[in-house]
Coordinates of C-alpha atoms and ligand atoms in Angstrom, one line a residue:
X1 CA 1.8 -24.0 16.4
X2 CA 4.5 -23.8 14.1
X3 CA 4.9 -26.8 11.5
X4 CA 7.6 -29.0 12.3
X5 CA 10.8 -29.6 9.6
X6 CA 10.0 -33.2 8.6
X7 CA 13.3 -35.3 7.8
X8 CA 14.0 -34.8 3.9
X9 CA 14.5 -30.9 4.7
X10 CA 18.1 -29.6 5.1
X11 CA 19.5 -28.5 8.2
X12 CA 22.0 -26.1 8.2
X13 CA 25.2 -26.1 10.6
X14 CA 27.3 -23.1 11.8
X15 CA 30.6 -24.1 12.2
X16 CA 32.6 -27.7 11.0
X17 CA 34.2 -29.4 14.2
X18 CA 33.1 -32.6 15.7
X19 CA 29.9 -31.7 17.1
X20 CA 28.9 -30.5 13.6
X21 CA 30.1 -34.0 12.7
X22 CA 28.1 -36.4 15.0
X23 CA 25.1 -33.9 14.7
X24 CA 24.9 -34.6 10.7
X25 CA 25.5 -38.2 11.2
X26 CA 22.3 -37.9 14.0
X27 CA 20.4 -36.2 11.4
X28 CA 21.5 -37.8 8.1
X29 CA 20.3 -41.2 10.0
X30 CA 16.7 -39.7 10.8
X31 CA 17.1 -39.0 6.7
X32 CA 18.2 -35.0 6.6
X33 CA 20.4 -33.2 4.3
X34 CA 23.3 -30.8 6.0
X35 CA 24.9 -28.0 5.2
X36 CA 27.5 -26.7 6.6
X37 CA 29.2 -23.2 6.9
X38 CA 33.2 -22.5 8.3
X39 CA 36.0 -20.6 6.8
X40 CA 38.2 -24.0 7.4
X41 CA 38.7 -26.9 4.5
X42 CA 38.8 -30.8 5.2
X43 CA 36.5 -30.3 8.3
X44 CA 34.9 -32.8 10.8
X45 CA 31.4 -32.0 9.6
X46 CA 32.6 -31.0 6.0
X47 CA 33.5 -34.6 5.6
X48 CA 30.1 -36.3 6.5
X49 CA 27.5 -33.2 5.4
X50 CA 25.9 -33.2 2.0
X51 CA 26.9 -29.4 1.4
X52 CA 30.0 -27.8 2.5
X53 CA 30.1 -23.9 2.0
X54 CA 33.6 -22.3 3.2
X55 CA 33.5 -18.8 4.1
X56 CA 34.3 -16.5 7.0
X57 CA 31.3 -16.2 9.1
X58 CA 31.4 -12.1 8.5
X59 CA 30.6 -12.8 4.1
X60 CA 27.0 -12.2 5.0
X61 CA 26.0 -12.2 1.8
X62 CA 27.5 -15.6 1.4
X63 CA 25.9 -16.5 4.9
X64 CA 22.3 -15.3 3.4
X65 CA 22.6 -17.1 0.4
X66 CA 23.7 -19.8 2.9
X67 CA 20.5 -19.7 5.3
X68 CA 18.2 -19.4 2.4
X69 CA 19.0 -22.8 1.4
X70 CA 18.2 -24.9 4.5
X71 CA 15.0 -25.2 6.5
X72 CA 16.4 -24.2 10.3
X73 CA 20.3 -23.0 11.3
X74 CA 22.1 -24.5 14.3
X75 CA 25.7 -23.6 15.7
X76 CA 28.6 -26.2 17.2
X77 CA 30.1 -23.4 18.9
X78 CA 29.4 -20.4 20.8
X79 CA 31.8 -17.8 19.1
X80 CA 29.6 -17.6 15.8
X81 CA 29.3 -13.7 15.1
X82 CA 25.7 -12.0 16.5
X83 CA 25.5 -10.7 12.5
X84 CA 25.9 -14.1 11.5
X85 CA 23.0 -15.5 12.7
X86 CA 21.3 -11.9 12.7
X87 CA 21.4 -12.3 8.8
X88 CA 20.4 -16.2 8.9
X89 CA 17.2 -15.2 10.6
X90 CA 15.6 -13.2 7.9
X91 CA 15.4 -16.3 5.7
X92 CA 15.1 -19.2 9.1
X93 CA 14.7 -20.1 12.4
X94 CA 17.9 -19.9 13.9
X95 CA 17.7 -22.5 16.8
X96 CA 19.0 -21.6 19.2
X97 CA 18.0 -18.2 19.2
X98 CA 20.8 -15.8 18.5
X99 CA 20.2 -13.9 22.2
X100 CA 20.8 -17.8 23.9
X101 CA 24.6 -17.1 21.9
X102 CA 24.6 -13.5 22.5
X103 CA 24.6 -14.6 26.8
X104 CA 26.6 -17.0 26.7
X105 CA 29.6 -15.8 24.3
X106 CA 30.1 -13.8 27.5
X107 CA 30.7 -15.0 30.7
X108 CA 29.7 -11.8 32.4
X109 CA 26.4 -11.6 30.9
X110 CA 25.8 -15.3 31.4
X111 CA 27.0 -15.2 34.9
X112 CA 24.4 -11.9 35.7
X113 CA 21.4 -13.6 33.6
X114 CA 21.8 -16.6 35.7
X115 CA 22.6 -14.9 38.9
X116 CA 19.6 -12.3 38.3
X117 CA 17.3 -15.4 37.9
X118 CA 18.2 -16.5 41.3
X119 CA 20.4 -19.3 40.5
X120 CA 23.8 -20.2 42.0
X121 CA 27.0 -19.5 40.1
X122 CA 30.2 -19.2 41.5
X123 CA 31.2 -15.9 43.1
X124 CA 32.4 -13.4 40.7
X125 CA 33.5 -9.6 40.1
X126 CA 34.0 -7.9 36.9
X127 CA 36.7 -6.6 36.2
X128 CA 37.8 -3.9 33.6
X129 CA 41.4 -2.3 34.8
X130 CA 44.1 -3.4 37.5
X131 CA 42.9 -1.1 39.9
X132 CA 39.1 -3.0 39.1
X133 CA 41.3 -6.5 39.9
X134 CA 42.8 -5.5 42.9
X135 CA 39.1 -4.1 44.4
X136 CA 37.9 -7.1 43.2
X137 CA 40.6 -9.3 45.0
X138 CA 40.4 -7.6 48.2
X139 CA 36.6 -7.1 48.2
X140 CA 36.0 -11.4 47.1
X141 CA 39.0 -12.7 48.5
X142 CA 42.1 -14.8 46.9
X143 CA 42.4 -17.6 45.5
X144 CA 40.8 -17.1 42.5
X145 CA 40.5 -17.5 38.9
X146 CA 41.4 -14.5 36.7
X147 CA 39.1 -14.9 33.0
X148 CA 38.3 -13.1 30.1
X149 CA 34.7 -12.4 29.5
X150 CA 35.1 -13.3 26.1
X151 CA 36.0 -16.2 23.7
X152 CA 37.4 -18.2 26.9
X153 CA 36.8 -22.3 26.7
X154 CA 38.8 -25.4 28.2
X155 CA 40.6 -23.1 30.5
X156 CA 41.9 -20.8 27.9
X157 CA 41.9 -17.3 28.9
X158 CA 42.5 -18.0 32.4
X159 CA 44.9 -17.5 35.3
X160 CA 44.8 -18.5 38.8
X161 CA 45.8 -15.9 41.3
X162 CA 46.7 -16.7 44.6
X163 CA 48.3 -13.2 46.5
X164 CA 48.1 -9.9 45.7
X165 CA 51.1 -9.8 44.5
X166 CA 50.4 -11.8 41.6
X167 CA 47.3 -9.3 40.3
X168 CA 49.9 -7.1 37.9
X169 CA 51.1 -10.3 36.0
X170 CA 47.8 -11.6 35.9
X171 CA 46.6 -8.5 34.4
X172 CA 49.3 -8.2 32.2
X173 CA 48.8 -11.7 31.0
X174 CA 45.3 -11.9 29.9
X175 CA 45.1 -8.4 28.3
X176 CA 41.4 -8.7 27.5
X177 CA 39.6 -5.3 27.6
X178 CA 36.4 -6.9 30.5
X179 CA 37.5 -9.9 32.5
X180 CA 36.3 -11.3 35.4
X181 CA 37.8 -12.5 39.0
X182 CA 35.8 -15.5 40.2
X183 CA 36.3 -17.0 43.5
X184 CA 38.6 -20.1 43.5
X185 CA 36.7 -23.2 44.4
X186 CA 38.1 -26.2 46.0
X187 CA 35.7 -28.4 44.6
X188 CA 34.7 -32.1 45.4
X189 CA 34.2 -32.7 42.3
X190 CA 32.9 -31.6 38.5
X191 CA 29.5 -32.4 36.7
X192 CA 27.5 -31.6 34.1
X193 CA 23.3 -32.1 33.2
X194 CA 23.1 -32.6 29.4
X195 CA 19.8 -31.4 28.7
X196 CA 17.6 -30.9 25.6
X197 CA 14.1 -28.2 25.5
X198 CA 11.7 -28.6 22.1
X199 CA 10.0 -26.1 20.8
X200 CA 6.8 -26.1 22.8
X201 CA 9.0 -26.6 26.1
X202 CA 9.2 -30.2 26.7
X203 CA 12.5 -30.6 28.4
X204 CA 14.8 -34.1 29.3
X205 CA 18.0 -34.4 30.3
X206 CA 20.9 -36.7 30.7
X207 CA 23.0 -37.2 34.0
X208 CA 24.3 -35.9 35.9
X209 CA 27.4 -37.2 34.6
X210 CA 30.7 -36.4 36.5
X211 CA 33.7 -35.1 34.8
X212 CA 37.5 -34.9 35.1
X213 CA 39.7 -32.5 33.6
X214 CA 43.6 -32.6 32.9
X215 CA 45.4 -29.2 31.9
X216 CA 41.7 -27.5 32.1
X217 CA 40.5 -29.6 29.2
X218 CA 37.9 -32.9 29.7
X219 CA 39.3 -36.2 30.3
X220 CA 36.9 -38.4 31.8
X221 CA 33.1 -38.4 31.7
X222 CA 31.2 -41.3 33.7
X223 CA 27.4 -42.1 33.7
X224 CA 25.7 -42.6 35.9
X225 CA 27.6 -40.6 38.3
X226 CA 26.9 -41.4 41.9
X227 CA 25.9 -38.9 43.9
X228 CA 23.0 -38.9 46.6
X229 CA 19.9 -38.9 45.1
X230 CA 19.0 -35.1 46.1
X231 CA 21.9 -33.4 44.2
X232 CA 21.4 -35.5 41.2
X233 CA 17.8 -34.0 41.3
X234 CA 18.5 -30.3 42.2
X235 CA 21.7 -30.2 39.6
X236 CA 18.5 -31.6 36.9
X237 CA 16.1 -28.8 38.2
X238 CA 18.5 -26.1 38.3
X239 CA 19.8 -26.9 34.7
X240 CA 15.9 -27.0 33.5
X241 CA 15.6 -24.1 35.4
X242 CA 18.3 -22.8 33.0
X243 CA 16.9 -23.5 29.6
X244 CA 13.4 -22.4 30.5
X245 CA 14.8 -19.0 31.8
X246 CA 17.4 -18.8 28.3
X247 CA 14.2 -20.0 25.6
X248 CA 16.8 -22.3 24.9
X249 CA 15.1 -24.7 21.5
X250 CA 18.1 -27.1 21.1
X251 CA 20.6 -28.6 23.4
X252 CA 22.6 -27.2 26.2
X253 CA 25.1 -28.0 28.6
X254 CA 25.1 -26.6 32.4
X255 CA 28.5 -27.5 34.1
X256 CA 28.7 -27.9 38.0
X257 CA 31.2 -27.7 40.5
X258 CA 30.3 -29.5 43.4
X259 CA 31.7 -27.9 47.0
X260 CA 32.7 -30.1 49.9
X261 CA 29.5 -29.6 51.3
X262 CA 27.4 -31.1 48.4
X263 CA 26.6 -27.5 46.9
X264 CA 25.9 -26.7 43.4
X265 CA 27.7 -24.1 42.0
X266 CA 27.4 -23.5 38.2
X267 CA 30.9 -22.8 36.5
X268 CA 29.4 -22.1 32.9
X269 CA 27.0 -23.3 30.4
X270 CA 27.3 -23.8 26.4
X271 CA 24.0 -23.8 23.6
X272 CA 24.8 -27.1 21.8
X273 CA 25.7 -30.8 22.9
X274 CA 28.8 -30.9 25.2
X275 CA 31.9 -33.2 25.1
X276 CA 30.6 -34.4 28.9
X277 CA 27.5 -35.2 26.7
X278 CA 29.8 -37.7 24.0
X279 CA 28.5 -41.3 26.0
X280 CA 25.2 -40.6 25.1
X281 CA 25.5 -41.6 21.8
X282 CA 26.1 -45.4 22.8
X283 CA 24.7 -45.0 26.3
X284 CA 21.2 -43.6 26.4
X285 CA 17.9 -44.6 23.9
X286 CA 18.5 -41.2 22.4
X287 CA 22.0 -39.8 22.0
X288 CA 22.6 -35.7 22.6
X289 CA 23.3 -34.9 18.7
X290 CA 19.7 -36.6 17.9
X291 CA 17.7 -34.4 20.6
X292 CA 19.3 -31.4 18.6
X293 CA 18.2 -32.5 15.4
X294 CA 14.5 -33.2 16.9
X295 CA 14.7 -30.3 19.2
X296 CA 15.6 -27.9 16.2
X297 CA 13.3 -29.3 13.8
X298 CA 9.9 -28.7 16.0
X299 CA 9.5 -32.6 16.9
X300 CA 8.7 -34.9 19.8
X301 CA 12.3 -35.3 22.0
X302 CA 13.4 -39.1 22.3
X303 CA 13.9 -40.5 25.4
X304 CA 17.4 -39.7 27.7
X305 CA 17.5 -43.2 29.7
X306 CA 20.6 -45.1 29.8
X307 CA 20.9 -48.1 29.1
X308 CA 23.9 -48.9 30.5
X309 CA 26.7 -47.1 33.0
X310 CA 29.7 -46.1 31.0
X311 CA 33.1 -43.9 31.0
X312 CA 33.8 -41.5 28.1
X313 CA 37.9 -41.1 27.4
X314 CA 39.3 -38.3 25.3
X315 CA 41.8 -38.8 22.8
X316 CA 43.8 -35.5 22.4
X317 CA 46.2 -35.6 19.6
X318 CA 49.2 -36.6 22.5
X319 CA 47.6 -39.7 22.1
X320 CA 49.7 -40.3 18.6
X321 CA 52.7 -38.9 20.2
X322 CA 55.0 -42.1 19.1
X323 CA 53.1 -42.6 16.0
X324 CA 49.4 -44.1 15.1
X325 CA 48.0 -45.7 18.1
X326 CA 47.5 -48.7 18.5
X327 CA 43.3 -49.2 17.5
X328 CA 43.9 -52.9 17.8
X329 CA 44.4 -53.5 21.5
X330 CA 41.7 -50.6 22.4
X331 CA 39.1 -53.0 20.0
X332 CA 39.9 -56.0 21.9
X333 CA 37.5 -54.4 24.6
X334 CA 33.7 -55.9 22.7
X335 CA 32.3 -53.4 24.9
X336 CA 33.9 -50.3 23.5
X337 CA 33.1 -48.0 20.9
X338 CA 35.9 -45.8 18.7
X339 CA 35.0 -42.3 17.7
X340 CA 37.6 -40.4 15.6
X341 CA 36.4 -37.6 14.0
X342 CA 38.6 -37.5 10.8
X343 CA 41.2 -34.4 11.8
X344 CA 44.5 -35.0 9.9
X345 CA 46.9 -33.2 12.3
X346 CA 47.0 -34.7 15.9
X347 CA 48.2 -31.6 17.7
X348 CA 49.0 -31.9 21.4
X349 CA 46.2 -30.8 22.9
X350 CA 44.1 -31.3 19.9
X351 CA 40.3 -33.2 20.5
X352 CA 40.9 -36.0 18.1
X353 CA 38.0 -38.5 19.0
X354 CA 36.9 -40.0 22.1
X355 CA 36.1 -43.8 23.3
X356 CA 33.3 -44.9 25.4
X357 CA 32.8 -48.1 27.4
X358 CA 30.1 -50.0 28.2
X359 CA 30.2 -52.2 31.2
X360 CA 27.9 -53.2 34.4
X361 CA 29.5 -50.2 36.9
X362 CA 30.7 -46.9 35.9
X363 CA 34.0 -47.9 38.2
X364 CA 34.4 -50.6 35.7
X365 CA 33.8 -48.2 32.7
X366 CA 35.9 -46.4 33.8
X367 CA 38.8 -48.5 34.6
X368 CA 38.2 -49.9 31.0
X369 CA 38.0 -46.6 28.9
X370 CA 42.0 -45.6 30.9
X371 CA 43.4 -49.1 30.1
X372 CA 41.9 -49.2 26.4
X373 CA 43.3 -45.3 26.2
X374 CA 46.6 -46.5 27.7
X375 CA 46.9 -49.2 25.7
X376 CA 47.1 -47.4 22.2
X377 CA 50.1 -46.3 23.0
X378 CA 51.6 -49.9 23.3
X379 CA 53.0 -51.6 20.3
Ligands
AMP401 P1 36.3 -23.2 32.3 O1 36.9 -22.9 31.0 O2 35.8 -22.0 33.0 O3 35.2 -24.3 32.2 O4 37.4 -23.8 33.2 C1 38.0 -25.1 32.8 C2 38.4 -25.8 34.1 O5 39.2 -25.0 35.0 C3 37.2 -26.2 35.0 O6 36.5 -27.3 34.5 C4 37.8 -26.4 36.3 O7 38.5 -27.6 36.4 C5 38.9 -25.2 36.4 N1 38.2 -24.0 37.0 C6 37.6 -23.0 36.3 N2 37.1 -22.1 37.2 C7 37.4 -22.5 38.4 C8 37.2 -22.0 39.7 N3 36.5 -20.9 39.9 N4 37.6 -22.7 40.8 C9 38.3 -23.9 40.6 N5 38.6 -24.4 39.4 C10 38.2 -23.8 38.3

């Protein structure tokens, strides 16, 4: 049995976002040291972690010199180079493993690992020419949702398609060298199982927690999200189901589209904590970024129970649209908490931070987390 990484050692982090961010203030409270690795300056993480290295993630000798410092490497994001992590595993662990990033950077290859393991994704076709499209289109049907296999997230890389007559454009418009066509699902709704496996296998799980998206990017988490009791339990057994079949050590997120008649249907999965996965940190005994630093370190996961229902509510940089919002009237809610994760430039579109409310029904949360959102932009 391999020794667990007792807090004191340093932890090292791929990439500088926000979830590099609230995972070194998870592990800095259990008593860590980070260090972090990103070719960007005045970073989320960079800001909060004890060690900030900046380089582009191909300096491998930088990246050795790097992972020779720390006890274990973790990533925030899926795009981190295979060489990267190739080179940070001659010196660490590298939790998740680099073949957990190496599936799901692509979403052919996660689709056909999970579909191989007899698990059920929505239908897709790759496709690697126009000619490949159009087979695809008349072979699977239209609508349906043109992406590229690669470096795709929060809809980016993507194009609906709903005739024929739209494949050329569609083609033209994504210009990625392997794509694929997946059917277009009329969904009831959207969910996601948070969910955390050690090192010797012990698995738990948050959720599921239900999810709405504006423009293709998250808008509104809820926990608990209610749904009859037997597709709470299958959406918790397929995602374990998951992170058994991937090795996964760490955190990962399996997102859900839920048909009209109550099927799950996985739309993609990511190796680290999740945005969906945000209300943990003031809703459940043991928040997401925490079970990564335990599950990465070799120790005992905490437990994922909430403690109370509650919305999570993006705030994309829109949000300071007619200047700095108004923090004042969002605080006069006792039961909410403020998350802002330190970015300077609040791009449309840009994650900026995210607020979470605490209340005795998630319809309540809810309603809370939109009016607290709505009202910073009252003066
Ligand atoms: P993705 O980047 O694949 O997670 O897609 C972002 C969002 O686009 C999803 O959360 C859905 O709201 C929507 N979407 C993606 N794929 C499909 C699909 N096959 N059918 C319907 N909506 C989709």
């Amino acid at each position: 049995m391999t020794n667990p990484i007792l807090p004191g050692a340093t932890l090292g982090m791929l990439g500088s976002g926000q979830l590099g961010r609230m995972f070194t203030i998870a592990a800095r409270r259990l008593g860590y040291r980070v260090h972090v690795l990103s070719p960007d300056t005045e970073t989320p993480t960079g800001q909060v972690a004890d060690v900030e290295v900046r380089c582009d993630y191909q300096d491998l000798d930088r990246v050795a010199e790097f992972a020779r410092g720390v006890s274990v490497v973790s990533f925030e994001f899926e795009n981190v180079p295979s060489e990267t992590t190739e080179v940070c595993r001659k010196y660490c662990p590298v939790r998740p493993d680099g073949s957990v990033l190496h599936t799901s950077q692509n979403r052919y290859r996660e689709k056909s690992a999970l579909k191989e393991a007899g698990l059920p994704v929505t239908p897709f076709t790759l496709v690697r020419s126009l000619e490949e499209l159009e087979a695809a289109a008349k072979q699977q049907g239209l609508p349906g949702v043109f992406k590229t296999a690669d470096w795709g997230y929060d809809g980016k890389g993507q194009v609906v398609v709903r005739s024929e007559d739209e494949l050329p454009a569609a083609w033209a418009k994504l210009n990625a060298p392997q794509a694929i066509l997946e059917k277009f699902i009329d969904f009831e709704g959207e969910l996601s199982v948070v969910a955390a496996r050690g090192l010797d296998g012990q698995f738990v799980s948050y959720g599921p927690i239900g999810n709405v998206h504006s423009n293709h990017i998250l808008d509104i988490s809820v926990c608990p999200l209610l749904v009859p009791g037997s597709v709470a339990a299958d959406a918790i057994e397929i995602t374990r189901a998951v992170l058994d079949r991937l090795n996964v050590v760490g955190v990962m997120c399996v997102e859900f589209f839920l048909t009209k008649n109550q099927q799950l249907l996985i739309n993609e999965t990511a190796p680290r904590p999740h945005n969906s996965g945000h209300l943990t940190i003031d809703a459940h005994v043991t928040c997401q970024f925490e079970q990564q630093v335990r599950a990465i370190c070799g120790l005992p996961l905490g437990s994922g129970e909430l403690r109370s229902p509650s919305a999570m509510a993006n705030l994309l940089g829109d949000v300071w649209d007619s200047g700095e919002p108004n923090w004042t009237a969002a605080l006069r809610h006792p039961n909410l908490k403020l998350h802002l994760y330190g970015k300077q430039d609040p791009r449309p579109g840009r994650k900026m931070g995210h607020l979470t409310v605490l209340a005795p029904t998630v319809h309540e949360a809810e309603q809370t987390a939109k009016q607290a959102r709505a009202a910073l932009k009252f003066r």
